[in-house]
Short mmCIF file of C-alpha atoms in Angstrom, two decimals:
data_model
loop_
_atom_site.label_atom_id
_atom_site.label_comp_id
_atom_site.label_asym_id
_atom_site.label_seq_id
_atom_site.Cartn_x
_atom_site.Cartn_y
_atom_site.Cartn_z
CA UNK A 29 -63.74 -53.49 -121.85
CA UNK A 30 -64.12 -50.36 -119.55
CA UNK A 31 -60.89 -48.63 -121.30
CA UNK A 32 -59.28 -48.47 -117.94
CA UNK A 33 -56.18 -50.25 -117.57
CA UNK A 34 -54.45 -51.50 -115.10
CA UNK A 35 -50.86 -53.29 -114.12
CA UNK A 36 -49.78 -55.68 -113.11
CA UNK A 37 -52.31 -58.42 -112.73
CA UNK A 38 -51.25 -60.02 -109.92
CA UNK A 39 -48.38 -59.08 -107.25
CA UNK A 40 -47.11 -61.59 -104.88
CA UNK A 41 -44.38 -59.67 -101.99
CA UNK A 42 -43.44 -60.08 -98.42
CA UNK A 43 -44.38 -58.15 -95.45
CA UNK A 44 -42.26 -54.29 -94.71
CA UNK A 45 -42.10 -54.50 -98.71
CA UNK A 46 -42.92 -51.71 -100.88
CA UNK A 47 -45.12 -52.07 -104.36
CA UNK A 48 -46.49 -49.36 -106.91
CA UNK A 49 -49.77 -50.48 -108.88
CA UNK A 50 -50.21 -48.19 -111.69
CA UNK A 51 -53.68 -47.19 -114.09
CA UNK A 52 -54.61 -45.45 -116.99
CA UNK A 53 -57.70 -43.50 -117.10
CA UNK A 54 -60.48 -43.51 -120.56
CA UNK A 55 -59.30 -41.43 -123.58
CA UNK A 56 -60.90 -37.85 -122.20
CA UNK A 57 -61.11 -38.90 -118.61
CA UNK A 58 -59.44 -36.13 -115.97
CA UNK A 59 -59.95 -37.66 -112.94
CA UNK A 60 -58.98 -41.04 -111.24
CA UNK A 61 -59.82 -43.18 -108.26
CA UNK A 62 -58.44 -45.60 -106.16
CA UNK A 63 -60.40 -48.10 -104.51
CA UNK A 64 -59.52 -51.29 -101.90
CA UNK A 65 -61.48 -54.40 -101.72
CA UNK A 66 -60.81 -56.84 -99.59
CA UNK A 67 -62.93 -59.58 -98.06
CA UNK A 68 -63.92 -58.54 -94.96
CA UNK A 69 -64.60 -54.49 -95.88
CA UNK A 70 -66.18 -55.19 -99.17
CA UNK A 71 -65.03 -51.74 -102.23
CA UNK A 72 -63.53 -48.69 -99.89
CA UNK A 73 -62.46 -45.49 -101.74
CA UNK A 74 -58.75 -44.50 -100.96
CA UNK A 75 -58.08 -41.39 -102.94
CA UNK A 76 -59.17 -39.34 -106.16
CA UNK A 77 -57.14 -37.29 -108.07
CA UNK A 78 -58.42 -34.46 -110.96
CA UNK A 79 -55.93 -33.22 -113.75
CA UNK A 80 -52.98 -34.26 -111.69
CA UNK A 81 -53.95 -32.58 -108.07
CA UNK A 82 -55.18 -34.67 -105.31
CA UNK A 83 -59.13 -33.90 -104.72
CA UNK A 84 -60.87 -36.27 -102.53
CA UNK A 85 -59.47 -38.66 -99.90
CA UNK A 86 -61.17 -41.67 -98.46
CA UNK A 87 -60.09 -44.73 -95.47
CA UNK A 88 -56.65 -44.44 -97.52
CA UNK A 89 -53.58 -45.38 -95.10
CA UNK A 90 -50.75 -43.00 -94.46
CA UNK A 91 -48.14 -45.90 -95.89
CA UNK A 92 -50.73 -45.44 -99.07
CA UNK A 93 -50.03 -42.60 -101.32
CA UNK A 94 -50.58 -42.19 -104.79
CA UNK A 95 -50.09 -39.47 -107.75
CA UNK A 96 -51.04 -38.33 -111.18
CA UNK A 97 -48.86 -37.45 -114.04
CA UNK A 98 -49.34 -35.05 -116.86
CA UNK A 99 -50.54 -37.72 -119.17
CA UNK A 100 -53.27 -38.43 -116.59
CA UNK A 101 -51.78 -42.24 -115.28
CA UNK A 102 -52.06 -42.40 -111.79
CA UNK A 103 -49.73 -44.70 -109.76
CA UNK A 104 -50.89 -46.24 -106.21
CA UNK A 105 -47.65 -46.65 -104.00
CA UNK A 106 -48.53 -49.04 -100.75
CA UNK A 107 -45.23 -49.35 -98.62
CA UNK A 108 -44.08 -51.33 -95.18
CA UNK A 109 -46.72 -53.90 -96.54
CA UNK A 110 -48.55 -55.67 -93.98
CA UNK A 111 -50.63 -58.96 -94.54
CA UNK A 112 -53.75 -57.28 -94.34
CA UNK A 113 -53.12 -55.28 -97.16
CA UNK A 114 -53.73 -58.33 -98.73
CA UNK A 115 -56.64 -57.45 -101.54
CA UNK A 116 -57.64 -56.15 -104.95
CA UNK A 117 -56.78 -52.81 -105.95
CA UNK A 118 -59.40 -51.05 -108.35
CA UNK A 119 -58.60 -48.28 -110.12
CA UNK A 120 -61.49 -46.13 -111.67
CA UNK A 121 -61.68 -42.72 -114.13
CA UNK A 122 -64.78 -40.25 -114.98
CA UNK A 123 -64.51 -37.00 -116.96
CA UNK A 124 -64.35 -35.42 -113.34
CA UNK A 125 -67.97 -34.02 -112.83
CA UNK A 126 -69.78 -36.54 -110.96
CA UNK A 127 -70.21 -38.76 -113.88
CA UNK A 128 -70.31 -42.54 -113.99
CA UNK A 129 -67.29 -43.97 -112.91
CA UNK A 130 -65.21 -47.01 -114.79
CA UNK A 131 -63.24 -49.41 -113.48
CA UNK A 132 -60.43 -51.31 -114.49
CA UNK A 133 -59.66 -54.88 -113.74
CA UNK A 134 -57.43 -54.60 -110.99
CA UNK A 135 -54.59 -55.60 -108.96
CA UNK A 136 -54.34 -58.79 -106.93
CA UNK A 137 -52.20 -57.72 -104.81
CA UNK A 138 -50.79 -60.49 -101.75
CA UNK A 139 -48.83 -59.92 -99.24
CA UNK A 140 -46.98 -63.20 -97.38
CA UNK B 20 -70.90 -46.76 -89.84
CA UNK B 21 -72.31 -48.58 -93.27
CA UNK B 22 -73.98 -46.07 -95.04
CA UNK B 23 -75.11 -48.49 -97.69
CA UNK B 24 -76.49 -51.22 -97.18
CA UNK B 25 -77.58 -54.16 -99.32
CA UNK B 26 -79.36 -56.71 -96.66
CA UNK B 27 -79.57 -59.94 -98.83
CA UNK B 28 -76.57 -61.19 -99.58
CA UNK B 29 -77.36 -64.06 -101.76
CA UNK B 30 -80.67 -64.07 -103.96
CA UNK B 31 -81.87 -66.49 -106.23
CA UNK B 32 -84.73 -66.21 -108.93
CA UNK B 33 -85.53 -68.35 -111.73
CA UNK B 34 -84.37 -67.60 -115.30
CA UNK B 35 -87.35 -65.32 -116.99
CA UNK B 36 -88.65 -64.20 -113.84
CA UNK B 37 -87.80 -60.85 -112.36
CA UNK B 38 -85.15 -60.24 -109.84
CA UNK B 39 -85.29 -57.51 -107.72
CA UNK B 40 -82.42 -56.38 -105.87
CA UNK B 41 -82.67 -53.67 -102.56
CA UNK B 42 -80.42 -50.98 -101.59
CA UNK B 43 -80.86 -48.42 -98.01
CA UNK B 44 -78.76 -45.52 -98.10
CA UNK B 45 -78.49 -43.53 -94.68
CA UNK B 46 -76.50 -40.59 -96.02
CA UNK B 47 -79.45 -37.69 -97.29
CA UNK B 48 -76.72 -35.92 -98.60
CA UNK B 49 -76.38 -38.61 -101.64
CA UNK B 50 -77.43 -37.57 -104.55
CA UNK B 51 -76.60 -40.29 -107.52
CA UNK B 52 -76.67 -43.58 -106.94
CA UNK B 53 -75.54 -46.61 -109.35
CA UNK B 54 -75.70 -49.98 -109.80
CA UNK B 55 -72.63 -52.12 -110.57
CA UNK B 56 -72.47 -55.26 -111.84
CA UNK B 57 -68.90 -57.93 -111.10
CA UNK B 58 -68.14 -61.17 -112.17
CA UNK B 59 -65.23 -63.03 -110.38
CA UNK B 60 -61.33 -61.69 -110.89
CA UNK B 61 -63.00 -58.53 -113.11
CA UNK B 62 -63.45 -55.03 -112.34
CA UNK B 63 -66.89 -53.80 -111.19
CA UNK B 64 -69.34 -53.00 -114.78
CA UNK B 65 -71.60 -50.19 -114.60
CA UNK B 66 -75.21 -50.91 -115.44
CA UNK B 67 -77.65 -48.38 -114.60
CA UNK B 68 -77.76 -44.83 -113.03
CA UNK B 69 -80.12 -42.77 -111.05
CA UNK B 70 -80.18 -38.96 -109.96
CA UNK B 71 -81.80 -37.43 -106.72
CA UNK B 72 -84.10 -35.79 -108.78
CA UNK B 73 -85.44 -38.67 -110.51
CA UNK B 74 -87.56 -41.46 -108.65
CA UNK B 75 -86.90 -43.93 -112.19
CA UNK B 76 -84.80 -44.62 -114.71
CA UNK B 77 -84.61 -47.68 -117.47
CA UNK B 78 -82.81 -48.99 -119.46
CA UNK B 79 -83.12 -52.16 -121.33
CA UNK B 80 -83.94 -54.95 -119.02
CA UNK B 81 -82.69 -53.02 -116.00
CA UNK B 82 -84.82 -50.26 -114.28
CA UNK B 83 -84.28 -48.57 -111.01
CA UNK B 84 -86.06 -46.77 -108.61
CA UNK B 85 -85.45 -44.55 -105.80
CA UNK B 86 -87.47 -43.90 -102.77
CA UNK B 87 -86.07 -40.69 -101.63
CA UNK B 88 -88.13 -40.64 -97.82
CA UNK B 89 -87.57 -43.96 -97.80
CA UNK B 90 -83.78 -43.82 -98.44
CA UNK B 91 -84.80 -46.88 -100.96
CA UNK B 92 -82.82 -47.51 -104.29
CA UNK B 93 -83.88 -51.12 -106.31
CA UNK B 94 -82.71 -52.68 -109.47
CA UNK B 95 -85.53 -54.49 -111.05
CA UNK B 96 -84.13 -57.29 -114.01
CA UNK B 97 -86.95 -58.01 -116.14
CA UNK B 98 -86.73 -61.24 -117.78
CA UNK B 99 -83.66 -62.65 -115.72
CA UNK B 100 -81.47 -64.71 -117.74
CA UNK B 101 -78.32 -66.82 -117.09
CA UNK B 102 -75.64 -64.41 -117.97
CA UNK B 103 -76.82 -62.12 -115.09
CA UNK B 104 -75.33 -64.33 -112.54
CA UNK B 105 -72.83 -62.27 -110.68
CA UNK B 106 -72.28 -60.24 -107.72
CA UNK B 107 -74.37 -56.80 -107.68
CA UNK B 108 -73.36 -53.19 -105.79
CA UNK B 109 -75.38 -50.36 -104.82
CA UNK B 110 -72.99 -47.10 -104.86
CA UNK B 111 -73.69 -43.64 -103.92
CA UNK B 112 -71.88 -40.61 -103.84
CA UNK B 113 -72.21 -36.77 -103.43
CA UNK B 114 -72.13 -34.71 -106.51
CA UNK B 115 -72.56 -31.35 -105.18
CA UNK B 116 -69.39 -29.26 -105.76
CA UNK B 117 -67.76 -32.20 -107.66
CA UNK B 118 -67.20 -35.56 -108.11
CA UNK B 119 -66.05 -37.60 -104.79
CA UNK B 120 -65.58 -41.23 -104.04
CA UNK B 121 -68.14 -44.13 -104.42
CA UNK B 122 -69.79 -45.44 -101.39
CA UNK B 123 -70.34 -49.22 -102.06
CA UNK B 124 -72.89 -51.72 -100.17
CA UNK B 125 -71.34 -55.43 -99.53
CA UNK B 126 -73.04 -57.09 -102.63
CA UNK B 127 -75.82 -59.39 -103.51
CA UNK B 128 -75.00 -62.44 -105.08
CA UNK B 129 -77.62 -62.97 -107.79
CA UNK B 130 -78.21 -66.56 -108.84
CA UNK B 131 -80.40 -67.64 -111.99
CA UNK B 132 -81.59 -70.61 -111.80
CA UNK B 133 -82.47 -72.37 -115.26
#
């Protein structure tokens, strides 16, 4: 157990939809990240966020945002859902200075 | 543009033998690299790390190396056993000024044969 959570599970929704996967980071951890696998493009970084402020952005799409609250959850909102966005959402935390990065179990997220 | 890349990807080695699994990095601006370890429907593990300024680093069964001029990395499993069956990613990222995302490779599928 990595200490990073993640819900839900699984998501089943239809295409033009809109869903919000959220995470909690480790006990201590500052930062989060937000990664995208899916079959074809193998783990792709979307977005990082530190202490609540956005910090790094990856191949993240502009109907992808996400956010951090003051108790350090982040929340991954994907909307006008297509069928490619069909994949599994990882969600991962460090302390924030380049440490080792956990992940949680993540999202199966599919779009019909 | 990949700029990890993990060429094999399927291996399979024979339970207490060593596996050896390669990683090529074209990005010289990397500078830590990890190994991750994921078993079906779970979250990537970590297993082992590596700085730039290091060319080894062990841990248990697991050591890895890094060939800077080569733009190398390998994870060397020393015996193999059963339980290390799984899917295995080379990451990299840029540390400098802060942490950023992970670069991942596709994966090699290690298999250990009994």
């Amino acid at each position: 157990d990595s200490g990073v959570t993640q819900t839900p599970k699984h998501l089943i929704t239809a295409t033009g939809q809109r869903v919000t996967l959220r995470c909690s980071p480790r006990s201590g951890d500052l930062s989060v990240y937000w990664y995208q696998q899916s079959l074809d493009q193998g783990l792709q970084f979307l977005i990082q966020y530190y202490n609540g402020e956005e910090r790094a952005k990856g191949n993240i799409l502009e109907r992808f945002s996400a956010q951090q609250f003051p108790d350090l959850h982040s929340e991954l909102n994907l909307s006008s859902l297509e069928l490619g966005d069909s994949a599994l959402y990882f969600c991962a935390s460090d302390r924030g200075s380049g440490e080792t990065q956990y992940f949680g179990p993540g999202t199966r997220l599919l779009v019909l | 543009d990949q700029q990890v890349k993990q060429n094999s990807p399927s291996l399979s080695v024979q339970e207490g033998r060593i596996s050896i699994l390669n990683c090529d990095y074209t990005n010289s601006m990397f500078d830590y690299f990890l190994w991750y370890k994921k078993y079906p429907a779970e979250g990537p593990t970590f297993l082992i790390s590596i700085s730039s300024i290091k060319d080894k680093n062990e841990d248990g069964r697991f050591t890895v190396f890094l060939n800077k001029s080569a733009k190398h990395l390998s994870l060397h499993i020393v015996p193999s056993q059963p339980g290390d069956s799984a899917v295995y990613f080379c990451a990299a990222s840029v540390r400098r000024g802060g942490a950023d995302g992970l670069t991942f490779g596709k994966g090699t599928h290690l298999i250990i044969q009994p």
